[in-house]
Short mmCIF file of C-alpha atoms in Angstrom, two decimals:
data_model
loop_
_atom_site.label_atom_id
_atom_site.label_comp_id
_atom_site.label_asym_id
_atom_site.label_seq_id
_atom_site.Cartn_x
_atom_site.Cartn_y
_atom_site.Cartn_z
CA UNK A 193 -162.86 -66.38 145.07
CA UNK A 194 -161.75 -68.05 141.57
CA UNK A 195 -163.37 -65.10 140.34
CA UNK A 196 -161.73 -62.43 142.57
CA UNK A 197 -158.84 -63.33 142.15
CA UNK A 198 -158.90 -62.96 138.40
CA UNK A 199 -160.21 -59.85 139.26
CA UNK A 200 -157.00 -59.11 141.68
CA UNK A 201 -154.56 -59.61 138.67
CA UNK A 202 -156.42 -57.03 136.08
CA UNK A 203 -156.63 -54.58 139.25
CA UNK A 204 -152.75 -55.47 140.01
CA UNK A 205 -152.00 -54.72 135.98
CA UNK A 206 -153.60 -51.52 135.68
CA UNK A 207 -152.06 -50.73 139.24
CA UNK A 208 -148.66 -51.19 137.91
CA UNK A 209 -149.21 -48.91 134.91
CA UNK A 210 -150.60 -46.33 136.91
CA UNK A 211 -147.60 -46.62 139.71
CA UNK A 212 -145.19 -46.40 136.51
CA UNK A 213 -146.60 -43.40 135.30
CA UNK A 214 -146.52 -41.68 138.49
CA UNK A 215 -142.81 -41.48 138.21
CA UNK A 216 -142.70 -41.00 134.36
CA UNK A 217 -145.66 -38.46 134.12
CA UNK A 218 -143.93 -36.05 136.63
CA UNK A 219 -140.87 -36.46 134.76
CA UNK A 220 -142.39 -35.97 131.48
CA UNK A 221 -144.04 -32.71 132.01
CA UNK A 222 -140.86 -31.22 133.59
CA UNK A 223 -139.09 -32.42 130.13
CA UNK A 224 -142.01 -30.84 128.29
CA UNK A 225 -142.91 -27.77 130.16
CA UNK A 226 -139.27 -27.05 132.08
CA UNK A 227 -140.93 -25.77 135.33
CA UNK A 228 -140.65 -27.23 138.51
CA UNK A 229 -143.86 -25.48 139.15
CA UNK A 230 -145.72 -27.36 136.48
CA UNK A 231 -144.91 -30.84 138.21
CA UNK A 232 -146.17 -29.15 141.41
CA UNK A 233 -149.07 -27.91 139.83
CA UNK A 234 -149.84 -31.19 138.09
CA UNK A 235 -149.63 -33.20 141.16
CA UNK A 236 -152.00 -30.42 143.07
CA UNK A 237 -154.22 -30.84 140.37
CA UNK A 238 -154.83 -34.56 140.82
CA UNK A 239 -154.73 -34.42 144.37
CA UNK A 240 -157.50 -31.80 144.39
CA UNK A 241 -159.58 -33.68 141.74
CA UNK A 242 -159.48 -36.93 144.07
CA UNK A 243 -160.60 -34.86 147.16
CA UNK A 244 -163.28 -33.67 145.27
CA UNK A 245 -164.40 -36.79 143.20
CA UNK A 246 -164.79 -39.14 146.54
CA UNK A 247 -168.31 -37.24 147.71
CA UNK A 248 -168.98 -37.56 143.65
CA UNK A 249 -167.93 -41.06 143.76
CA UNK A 250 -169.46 -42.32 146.67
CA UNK A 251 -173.28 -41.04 145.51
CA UNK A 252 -172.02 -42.95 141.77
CA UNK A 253 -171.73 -46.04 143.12
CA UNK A 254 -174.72 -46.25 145.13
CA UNK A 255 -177.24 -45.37 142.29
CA UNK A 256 -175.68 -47.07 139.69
CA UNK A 257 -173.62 -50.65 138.76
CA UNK A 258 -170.52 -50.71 139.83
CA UNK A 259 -169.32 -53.00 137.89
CA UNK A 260 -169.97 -50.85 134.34
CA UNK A 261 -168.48 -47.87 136.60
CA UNK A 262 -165.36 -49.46 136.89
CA UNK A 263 -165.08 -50.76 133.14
CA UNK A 264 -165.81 -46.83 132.43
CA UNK A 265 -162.66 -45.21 134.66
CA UNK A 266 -160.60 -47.85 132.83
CA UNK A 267 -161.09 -47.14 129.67
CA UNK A 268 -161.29 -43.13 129.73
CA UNK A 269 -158.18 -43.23 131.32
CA UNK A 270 -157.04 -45.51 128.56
CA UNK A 271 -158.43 -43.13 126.19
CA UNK A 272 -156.21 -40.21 128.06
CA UNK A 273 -153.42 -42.00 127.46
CA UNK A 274 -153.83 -42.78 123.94
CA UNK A 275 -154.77 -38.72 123.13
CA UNK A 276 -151.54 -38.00 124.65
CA UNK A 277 -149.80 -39.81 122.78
CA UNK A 278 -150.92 -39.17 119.47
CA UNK A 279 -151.76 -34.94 120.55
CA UNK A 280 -149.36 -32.93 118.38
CA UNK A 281 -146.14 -31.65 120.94
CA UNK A 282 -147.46 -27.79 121.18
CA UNK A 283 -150.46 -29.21 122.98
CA UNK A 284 -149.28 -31.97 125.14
CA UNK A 285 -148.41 -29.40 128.01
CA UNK A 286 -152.06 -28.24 128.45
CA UNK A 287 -153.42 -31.83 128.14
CA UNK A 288 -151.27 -32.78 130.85
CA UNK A 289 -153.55 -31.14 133.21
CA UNK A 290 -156.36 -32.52 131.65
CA UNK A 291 -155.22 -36.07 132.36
CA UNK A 292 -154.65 -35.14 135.72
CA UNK A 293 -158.34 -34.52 136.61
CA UNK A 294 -159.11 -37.74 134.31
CA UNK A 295 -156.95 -40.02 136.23
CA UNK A 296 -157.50 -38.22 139.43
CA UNK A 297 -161.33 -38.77 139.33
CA UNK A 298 -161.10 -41.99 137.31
CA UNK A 299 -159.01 -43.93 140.00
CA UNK A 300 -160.31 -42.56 143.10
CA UNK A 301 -164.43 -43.93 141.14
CA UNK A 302 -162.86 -47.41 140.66
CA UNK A 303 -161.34 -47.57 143.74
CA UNK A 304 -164.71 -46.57 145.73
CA UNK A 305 -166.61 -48.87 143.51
CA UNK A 306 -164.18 -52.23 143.66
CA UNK A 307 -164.16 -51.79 147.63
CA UNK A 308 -168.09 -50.92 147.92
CA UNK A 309 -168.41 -54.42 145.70
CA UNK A 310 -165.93 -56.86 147.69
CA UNK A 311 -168.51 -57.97 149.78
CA UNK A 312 -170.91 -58.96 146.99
CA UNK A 313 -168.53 -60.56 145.11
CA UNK A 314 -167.00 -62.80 147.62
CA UNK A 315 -169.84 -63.20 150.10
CA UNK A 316 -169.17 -61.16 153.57
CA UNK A 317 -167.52 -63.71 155.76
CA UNK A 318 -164.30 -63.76 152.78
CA UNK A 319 -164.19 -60.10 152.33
CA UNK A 320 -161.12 -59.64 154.66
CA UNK A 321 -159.36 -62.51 152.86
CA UNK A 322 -160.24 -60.85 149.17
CA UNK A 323 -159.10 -57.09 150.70
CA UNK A 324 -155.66 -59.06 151.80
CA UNK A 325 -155.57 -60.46 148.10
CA UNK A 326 -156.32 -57.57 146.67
CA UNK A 327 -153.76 -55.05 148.70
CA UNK A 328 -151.18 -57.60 148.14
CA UNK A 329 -151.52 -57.28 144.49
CA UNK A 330 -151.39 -53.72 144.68
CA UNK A 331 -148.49 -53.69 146.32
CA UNK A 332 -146.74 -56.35 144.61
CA UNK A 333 -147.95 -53.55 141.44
CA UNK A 334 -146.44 -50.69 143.62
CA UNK A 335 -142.86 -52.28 143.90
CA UNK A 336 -142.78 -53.47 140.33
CA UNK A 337 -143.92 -49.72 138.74
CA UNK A 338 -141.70 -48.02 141.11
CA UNK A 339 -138.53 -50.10 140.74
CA UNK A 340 -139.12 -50.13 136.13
CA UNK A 341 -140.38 -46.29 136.02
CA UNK A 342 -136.73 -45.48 135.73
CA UNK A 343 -135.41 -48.54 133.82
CA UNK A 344 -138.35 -48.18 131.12
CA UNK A 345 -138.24 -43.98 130.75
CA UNK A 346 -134.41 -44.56 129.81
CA UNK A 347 -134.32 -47.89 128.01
CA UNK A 348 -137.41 -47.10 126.32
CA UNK A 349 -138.72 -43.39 126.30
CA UNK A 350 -141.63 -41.76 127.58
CA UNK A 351 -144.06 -42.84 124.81
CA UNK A 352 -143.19 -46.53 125.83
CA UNK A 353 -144.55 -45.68 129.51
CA UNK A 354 -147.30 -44.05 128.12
CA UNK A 355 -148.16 -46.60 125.95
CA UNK A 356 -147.77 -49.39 129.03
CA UNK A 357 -150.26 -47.62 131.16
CA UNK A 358 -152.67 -47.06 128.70
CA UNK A 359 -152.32 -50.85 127.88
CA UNK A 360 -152.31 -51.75 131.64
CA UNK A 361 -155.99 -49.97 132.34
CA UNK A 362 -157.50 -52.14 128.74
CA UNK A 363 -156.43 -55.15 130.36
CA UNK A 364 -158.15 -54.00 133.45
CA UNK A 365 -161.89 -53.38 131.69
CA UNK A 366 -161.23 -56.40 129.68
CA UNK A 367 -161.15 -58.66 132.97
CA UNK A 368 -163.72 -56.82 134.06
CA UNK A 369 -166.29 -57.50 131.45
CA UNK A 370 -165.51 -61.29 131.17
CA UNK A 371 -166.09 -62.35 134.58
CA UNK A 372 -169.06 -62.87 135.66
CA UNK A 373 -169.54 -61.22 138.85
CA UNK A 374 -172.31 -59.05 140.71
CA UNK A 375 -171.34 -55.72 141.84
CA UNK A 376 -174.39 -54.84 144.24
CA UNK A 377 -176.82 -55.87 146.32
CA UNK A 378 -179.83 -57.50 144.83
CA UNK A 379 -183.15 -55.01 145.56
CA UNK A 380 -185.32 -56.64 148.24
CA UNK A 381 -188.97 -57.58 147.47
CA UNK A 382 -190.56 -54.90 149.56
CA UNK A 383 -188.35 -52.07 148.00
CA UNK A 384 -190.43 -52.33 144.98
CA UNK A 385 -193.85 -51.80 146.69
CA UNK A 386 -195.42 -48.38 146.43
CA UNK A 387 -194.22 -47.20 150.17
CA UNK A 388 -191.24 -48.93 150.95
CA UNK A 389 -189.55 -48.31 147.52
CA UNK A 390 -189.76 -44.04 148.67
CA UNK A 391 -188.63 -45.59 152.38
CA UNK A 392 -185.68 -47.05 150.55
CA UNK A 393 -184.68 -43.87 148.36
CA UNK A 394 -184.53 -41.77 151.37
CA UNK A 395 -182.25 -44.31 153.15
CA UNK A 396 -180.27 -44.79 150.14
CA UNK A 397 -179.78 -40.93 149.82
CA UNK A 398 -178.71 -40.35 153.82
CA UNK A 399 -175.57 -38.23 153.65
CA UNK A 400 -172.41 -39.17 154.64
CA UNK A 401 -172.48 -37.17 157.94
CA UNK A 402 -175.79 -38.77 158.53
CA UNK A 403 -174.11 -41.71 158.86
CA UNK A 404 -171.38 -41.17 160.67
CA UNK A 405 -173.11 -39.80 163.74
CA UNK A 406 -175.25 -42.83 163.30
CA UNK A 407 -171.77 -44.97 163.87
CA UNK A 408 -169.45 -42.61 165.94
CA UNK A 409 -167.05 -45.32 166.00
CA UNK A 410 -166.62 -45.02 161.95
CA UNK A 411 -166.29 -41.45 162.37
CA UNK A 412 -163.42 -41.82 164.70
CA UNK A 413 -161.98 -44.93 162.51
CA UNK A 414 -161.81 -42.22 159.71
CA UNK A 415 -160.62 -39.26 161.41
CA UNK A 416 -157.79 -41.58 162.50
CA UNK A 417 -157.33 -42.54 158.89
CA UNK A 418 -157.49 -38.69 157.90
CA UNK A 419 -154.68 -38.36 160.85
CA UNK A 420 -152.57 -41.52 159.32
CA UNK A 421 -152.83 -39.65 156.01
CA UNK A 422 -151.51 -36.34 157.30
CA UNK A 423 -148.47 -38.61 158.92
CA UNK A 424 -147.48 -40.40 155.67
CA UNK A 425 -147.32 -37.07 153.70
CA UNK A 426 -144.59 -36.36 156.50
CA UNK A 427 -142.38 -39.16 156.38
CA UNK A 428 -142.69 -39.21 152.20
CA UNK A 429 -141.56 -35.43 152.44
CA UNK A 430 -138.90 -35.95 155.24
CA UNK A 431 -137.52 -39.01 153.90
CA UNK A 432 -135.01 -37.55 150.94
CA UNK A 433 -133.99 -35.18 153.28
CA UNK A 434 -133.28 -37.36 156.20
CA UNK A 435 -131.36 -39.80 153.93
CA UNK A 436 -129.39 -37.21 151.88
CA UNK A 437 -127.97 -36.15 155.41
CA UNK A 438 -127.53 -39.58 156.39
CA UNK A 439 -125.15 -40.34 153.19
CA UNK A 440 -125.09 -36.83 151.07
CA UNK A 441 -122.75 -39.10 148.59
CA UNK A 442 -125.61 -41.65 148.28
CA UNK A 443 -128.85 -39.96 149.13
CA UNK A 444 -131.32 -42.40 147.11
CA UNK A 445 -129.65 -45.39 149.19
CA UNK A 446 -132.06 -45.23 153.12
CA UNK A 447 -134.98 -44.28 150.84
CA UNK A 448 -133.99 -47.63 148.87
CA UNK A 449 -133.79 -49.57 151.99
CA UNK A 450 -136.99 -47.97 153.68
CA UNK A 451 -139.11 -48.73 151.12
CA UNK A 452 -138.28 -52.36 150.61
CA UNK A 453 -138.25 -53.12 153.79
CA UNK A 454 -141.68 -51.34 154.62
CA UNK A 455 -143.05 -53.07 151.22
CA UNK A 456 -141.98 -56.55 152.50
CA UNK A 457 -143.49 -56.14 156.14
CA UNK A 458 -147.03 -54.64 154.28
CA UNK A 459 -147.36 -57.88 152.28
CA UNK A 460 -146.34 -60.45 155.02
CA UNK A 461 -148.95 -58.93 157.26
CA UNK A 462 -151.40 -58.43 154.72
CA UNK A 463 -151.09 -62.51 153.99
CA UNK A 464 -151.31 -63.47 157.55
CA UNK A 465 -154.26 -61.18 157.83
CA UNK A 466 -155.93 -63.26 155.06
CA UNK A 467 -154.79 -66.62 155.82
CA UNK A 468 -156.34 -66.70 159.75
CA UNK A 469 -159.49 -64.43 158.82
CA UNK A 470 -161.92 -67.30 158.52
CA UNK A 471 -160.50 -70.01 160.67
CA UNK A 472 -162.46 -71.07 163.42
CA UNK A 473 -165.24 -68.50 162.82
CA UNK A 474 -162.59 -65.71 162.92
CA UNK A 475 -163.43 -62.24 161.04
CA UNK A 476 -160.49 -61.04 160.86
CA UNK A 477 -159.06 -58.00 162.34
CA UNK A 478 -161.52 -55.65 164.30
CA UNK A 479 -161.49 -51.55 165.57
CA UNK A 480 -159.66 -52.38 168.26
CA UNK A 481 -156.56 -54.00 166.03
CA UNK A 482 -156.82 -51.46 163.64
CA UNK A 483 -156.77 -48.61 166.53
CA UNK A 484 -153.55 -50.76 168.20
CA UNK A 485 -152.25 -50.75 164.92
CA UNK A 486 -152.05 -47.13 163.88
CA UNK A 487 -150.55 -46.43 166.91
CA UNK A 488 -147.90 -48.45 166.39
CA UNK A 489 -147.29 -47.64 162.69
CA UNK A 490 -146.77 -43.94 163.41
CA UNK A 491 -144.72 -44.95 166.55
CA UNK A 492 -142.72 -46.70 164.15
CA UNK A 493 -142.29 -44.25 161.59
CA UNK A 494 -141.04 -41.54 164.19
CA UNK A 495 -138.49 -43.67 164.68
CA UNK A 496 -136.78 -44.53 161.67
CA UNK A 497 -136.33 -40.73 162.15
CA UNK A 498 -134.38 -40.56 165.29
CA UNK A 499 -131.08 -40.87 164.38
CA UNK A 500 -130.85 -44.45 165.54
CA UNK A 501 -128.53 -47.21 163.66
CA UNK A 502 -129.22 -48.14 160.27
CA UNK A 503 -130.48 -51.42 161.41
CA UNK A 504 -132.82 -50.81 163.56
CA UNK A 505 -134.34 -47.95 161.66
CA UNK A 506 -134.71 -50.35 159.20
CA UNK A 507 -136.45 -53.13 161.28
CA UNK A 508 -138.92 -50.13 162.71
CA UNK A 509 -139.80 -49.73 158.98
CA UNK A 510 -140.52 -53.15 158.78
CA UNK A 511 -142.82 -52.78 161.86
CA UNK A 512 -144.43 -49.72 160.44
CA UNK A 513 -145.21 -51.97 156.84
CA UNK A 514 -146.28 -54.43 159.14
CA UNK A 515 -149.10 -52.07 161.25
CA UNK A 516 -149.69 -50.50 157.99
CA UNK A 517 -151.10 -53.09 155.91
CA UNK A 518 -152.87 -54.55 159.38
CA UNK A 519 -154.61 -50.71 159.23
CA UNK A 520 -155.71 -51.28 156.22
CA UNK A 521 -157.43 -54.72 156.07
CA UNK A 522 -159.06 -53.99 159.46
CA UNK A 523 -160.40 -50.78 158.10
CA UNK A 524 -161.82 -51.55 154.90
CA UNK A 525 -163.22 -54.69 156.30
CA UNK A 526 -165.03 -52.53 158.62
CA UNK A 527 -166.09 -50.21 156.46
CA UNK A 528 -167.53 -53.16 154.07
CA UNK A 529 -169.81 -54.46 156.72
CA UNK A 530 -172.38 -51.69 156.57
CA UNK A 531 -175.00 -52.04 154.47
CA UNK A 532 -174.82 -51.80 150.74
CA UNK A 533 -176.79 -49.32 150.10
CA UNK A 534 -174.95 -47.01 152.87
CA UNK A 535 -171.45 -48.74 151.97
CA UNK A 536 -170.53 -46.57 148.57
CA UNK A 537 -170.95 -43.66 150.48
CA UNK A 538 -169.08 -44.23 153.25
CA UNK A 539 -165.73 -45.14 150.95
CA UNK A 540 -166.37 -41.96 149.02
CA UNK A 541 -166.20 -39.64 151.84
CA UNK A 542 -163.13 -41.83 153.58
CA UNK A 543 -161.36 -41.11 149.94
CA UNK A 544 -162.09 -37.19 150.58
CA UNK A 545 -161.07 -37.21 153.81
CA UNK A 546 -157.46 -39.50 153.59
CA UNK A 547 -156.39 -37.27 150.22
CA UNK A 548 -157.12 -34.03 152.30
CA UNK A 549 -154.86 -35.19 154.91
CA UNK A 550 -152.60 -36.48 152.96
CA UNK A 551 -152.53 -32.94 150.47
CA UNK A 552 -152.55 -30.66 153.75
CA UNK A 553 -149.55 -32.84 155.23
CA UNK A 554 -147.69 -32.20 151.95
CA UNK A 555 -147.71 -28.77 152.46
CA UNK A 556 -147.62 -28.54 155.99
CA UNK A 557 -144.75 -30.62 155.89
CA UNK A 558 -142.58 -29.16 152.89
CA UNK A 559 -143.25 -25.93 155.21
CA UNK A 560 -141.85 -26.99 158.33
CA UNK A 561 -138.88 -28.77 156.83
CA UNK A 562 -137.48 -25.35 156.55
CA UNK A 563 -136.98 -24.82 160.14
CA UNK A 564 -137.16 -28.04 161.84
CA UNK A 565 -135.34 -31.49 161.79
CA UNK A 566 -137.08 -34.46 160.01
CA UNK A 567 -137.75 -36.19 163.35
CA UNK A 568 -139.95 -32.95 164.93
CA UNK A 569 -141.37 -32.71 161.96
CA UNK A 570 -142.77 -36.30 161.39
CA UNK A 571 -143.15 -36.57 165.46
CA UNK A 572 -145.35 -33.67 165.40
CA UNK A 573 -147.76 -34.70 162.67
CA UNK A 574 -147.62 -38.86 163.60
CA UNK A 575 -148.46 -37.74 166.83
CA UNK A 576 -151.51 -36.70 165.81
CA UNK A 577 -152.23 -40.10 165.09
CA UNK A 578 -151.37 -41.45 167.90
CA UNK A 579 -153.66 -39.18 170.37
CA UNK A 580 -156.44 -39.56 167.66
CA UNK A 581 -156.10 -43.45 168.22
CA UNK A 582 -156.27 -43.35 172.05
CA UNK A 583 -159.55 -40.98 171.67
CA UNK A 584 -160.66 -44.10 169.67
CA UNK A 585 -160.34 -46.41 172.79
CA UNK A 586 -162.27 -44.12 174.66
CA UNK A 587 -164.76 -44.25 172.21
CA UNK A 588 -164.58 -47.77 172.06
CA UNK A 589 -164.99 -48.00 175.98
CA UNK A 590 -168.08 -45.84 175.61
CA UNK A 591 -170.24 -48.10 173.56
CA UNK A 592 -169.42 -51.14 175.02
CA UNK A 593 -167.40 -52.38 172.22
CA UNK A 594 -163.75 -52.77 174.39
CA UNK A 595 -164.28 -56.87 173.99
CA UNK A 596 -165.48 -57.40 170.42
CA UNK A 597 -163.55 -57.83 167.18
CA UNK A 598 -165.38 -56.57 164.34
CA UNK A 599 -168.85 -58.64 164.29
CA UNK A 600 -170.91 -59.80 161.01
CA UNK A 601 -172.35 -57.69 158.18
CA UNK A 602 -176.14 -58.43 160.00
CA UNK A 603 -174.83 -56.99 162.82
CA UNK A 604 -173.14 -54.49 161.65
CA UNK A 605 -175.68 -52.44 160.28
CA UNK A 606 -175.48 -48.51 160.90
CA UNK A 607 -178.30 -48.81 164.30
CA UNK A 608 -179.93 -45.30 163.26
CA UNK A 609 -180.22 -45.31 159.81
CA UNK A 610 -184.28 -45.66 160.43
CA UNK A 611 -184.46 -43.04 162.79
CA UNK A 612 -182.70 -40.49 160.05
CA UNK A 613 -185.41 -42.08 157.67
CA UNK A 614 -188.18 -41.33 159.66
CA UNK A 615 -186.39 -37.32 160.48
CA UNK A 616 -186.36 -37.09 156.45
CA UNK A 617 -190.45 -37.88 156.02
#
């Protein structure tokens, strides 16, 4: 853990930068190109890139070390930075777009690869306590890069941002290389005999789908994830419009409040998570928290929308912070207890899916504010959620699972990954 959590501030630095930019980027390419459409077009592009680089990611980090992986993304988007900095002014607009599949692919290869690793970096029984670390960090790194975007772009200019970010991802690889940490699994002896090593590439290569109808409850647990993604884009895209009609004189001033408050119930929960995950042979929270959980989050967010006083929609966005960053931990930690070999996969596909939800809900949502009220309009699409998660009970009932919390890596290992071996020969 002395380790990890070294690891958790170099993460947390180049998190920060890449939070910052988010806000000065868009800026900076509607200063440099003076199209709306640009911005859009440069968000769709990195969006698009992410969806597509999870299936690319996941099949990375299962053939090679994760660990040099990471140190890569870090310093090629370092490298992006840097060229667009010093690229002449006539051909910063068309390297914008370039940096957008960079960053898009780099971030969603390090993230796949630095969850696929917890597990062998900490030992199994601490991974929920190192994912709580480690989403804390990141959102500590959220709140500071959202709240200096606009403090640095006008104190200090868009080439100081830059410049930050770039800095923010060498500190990141530097941290990386000096500790002295194993990425993935170590090969067992029998992998390296004649037969069992071609047994071992053909479980090693099982697609994603394979998988998943192996474990039908990780399907679900990612469909519901896909769902939760679909609801955020909702209540991101509702959000300026339901506070500029709360206060048209103040609009920035609910979307202040929200945020904070969500940010400060995510962090509290994501500590407790960590903090009793180990204690008297606890493992932290299981599928059925993290189905209870979603629920509640999108109940939550549905209604901050409705109208109610400014207090309480505030406390239900402390709630939702609160389910959120439960969500999270419970699902990653899941997610980390299959097998390594299967385990890279797995996080590249849930990357693929929870950016397609979250890109469709953009669009599906910026569509349907333009006839309906926030509240219908994040209802409809949270709701999805919500019936998703009760399908997951059922599923839960089904296989017998209704009183366990999540059990140990050993047993957590996907049951028909041999039969889909044997199917392949």
């Amino acid at each position: 853990m002395r380790h990890f959590r070294l690891l958790v501030v170099g993460n947390g630095v180049s998190a920060y930068g890449s939070y910052l930019n988010m806000v000065a980027l868009n800026v900076f390419i509607y200063d440099v190109t003076d199209s709306a459409l640009a911005a859009g077009l440069f968000m769709a592009v990195r969006l698009m890139t992410s969806v597509v680089s999870g299936f690319v990611s996941g099949r990375l980090v299962s053939a090679y070390d994760r660990k040099r992986l990471m140190v890569g993304a870090d310093l090629t988007q370092c490298l992006a930075m840097v060229a667009l900095l010093i690229a002449p002014e006539a051909g910063r607009a068309g390297l914008l777009y370039v940096l957008a599949v960079v960053t898009g692919f780099c971030s969603t290869l390090s993230g796949v690869a630095l969850r696929s690793s917890i597990p062998e970096i900490v030992g199994g029984d601490l991974r929920v306590r190192a994912n709580s670390l480690l989403a804390t960090g990141r959102s500590l790194a959220m709140i500071a890069g959202f709240a200096s975007a606009g403090l640095v772009v006008a104190q200090l200019g868009y080439v100081a941002a830059i410049s930050l970010d770039a800095a923010s991802f060498a500190v990141s690889a530097s941290v990386l290389l000096a500790l002295p940490i194993r990425t993935k699994a170590a090969e067992p002896e029998e992998s390296r005999r004649g037969g069992e090593e071609a047994a071992g590439r053909v479980r090693r290569q099982a697609g994603s789908l394979l998988l998943l109808r192996a474990a039908p409850v990780l399907a679900v647990m990612i469909a519901v994830r896909a769902a939760d993604g679909l609801g955020s884009s909702s209540h991101n895209v509702a959000l300026p419009v339901y506070s500029s009609a709360l206060d048209p004189s103040h609009p920035a001033t609910f979307v202040s409040q929200f945020w904070a408050t969500w940010a400060i119930g995510n962090i509290v929960m994501q500590q407790v998570c960590g903090r009793w995950a180990g204690r008297d042979g606890r493992q932290g929270p299981g599928e059925r928290a993290f189905a209870i959980g979603a629920c509640v989050m999108s109940a939550a967010f549905i209604v901050v929308f409705a109208g109610l006083p400014t207090g309480v929609a505030v406390a239900a966005a402390l709630v939702a912070g609160m389910a959120d960053g439960l969500t999270e931990i419970a699902y990653v930690s899941r997610l980390q207890a299959a097998p390594d070999e299967q385990r890279g996969r797995l996080f590249g596909l849930s990357a693929s899916v929870e950016n397609t939800g979250f890109g469709l809900g953009m669009l599906v949502s910026g569509a349907l504010l333009d006839h309906f009220r926030p509240l219908q309009v994040v209802g409809l699409l949270h709701g999805v959620a919500i019936v998703l998660c009760l399908g997951m009970f059922v599923v839960l009932v089904r296989y017998g699972r209704r009183g366990r919390s999540a059990p140990d890596t050993a047993r957590e290992r996907v049951p028909d990954v041999p039969s889909v071996e044997r199917e392949a020969r």
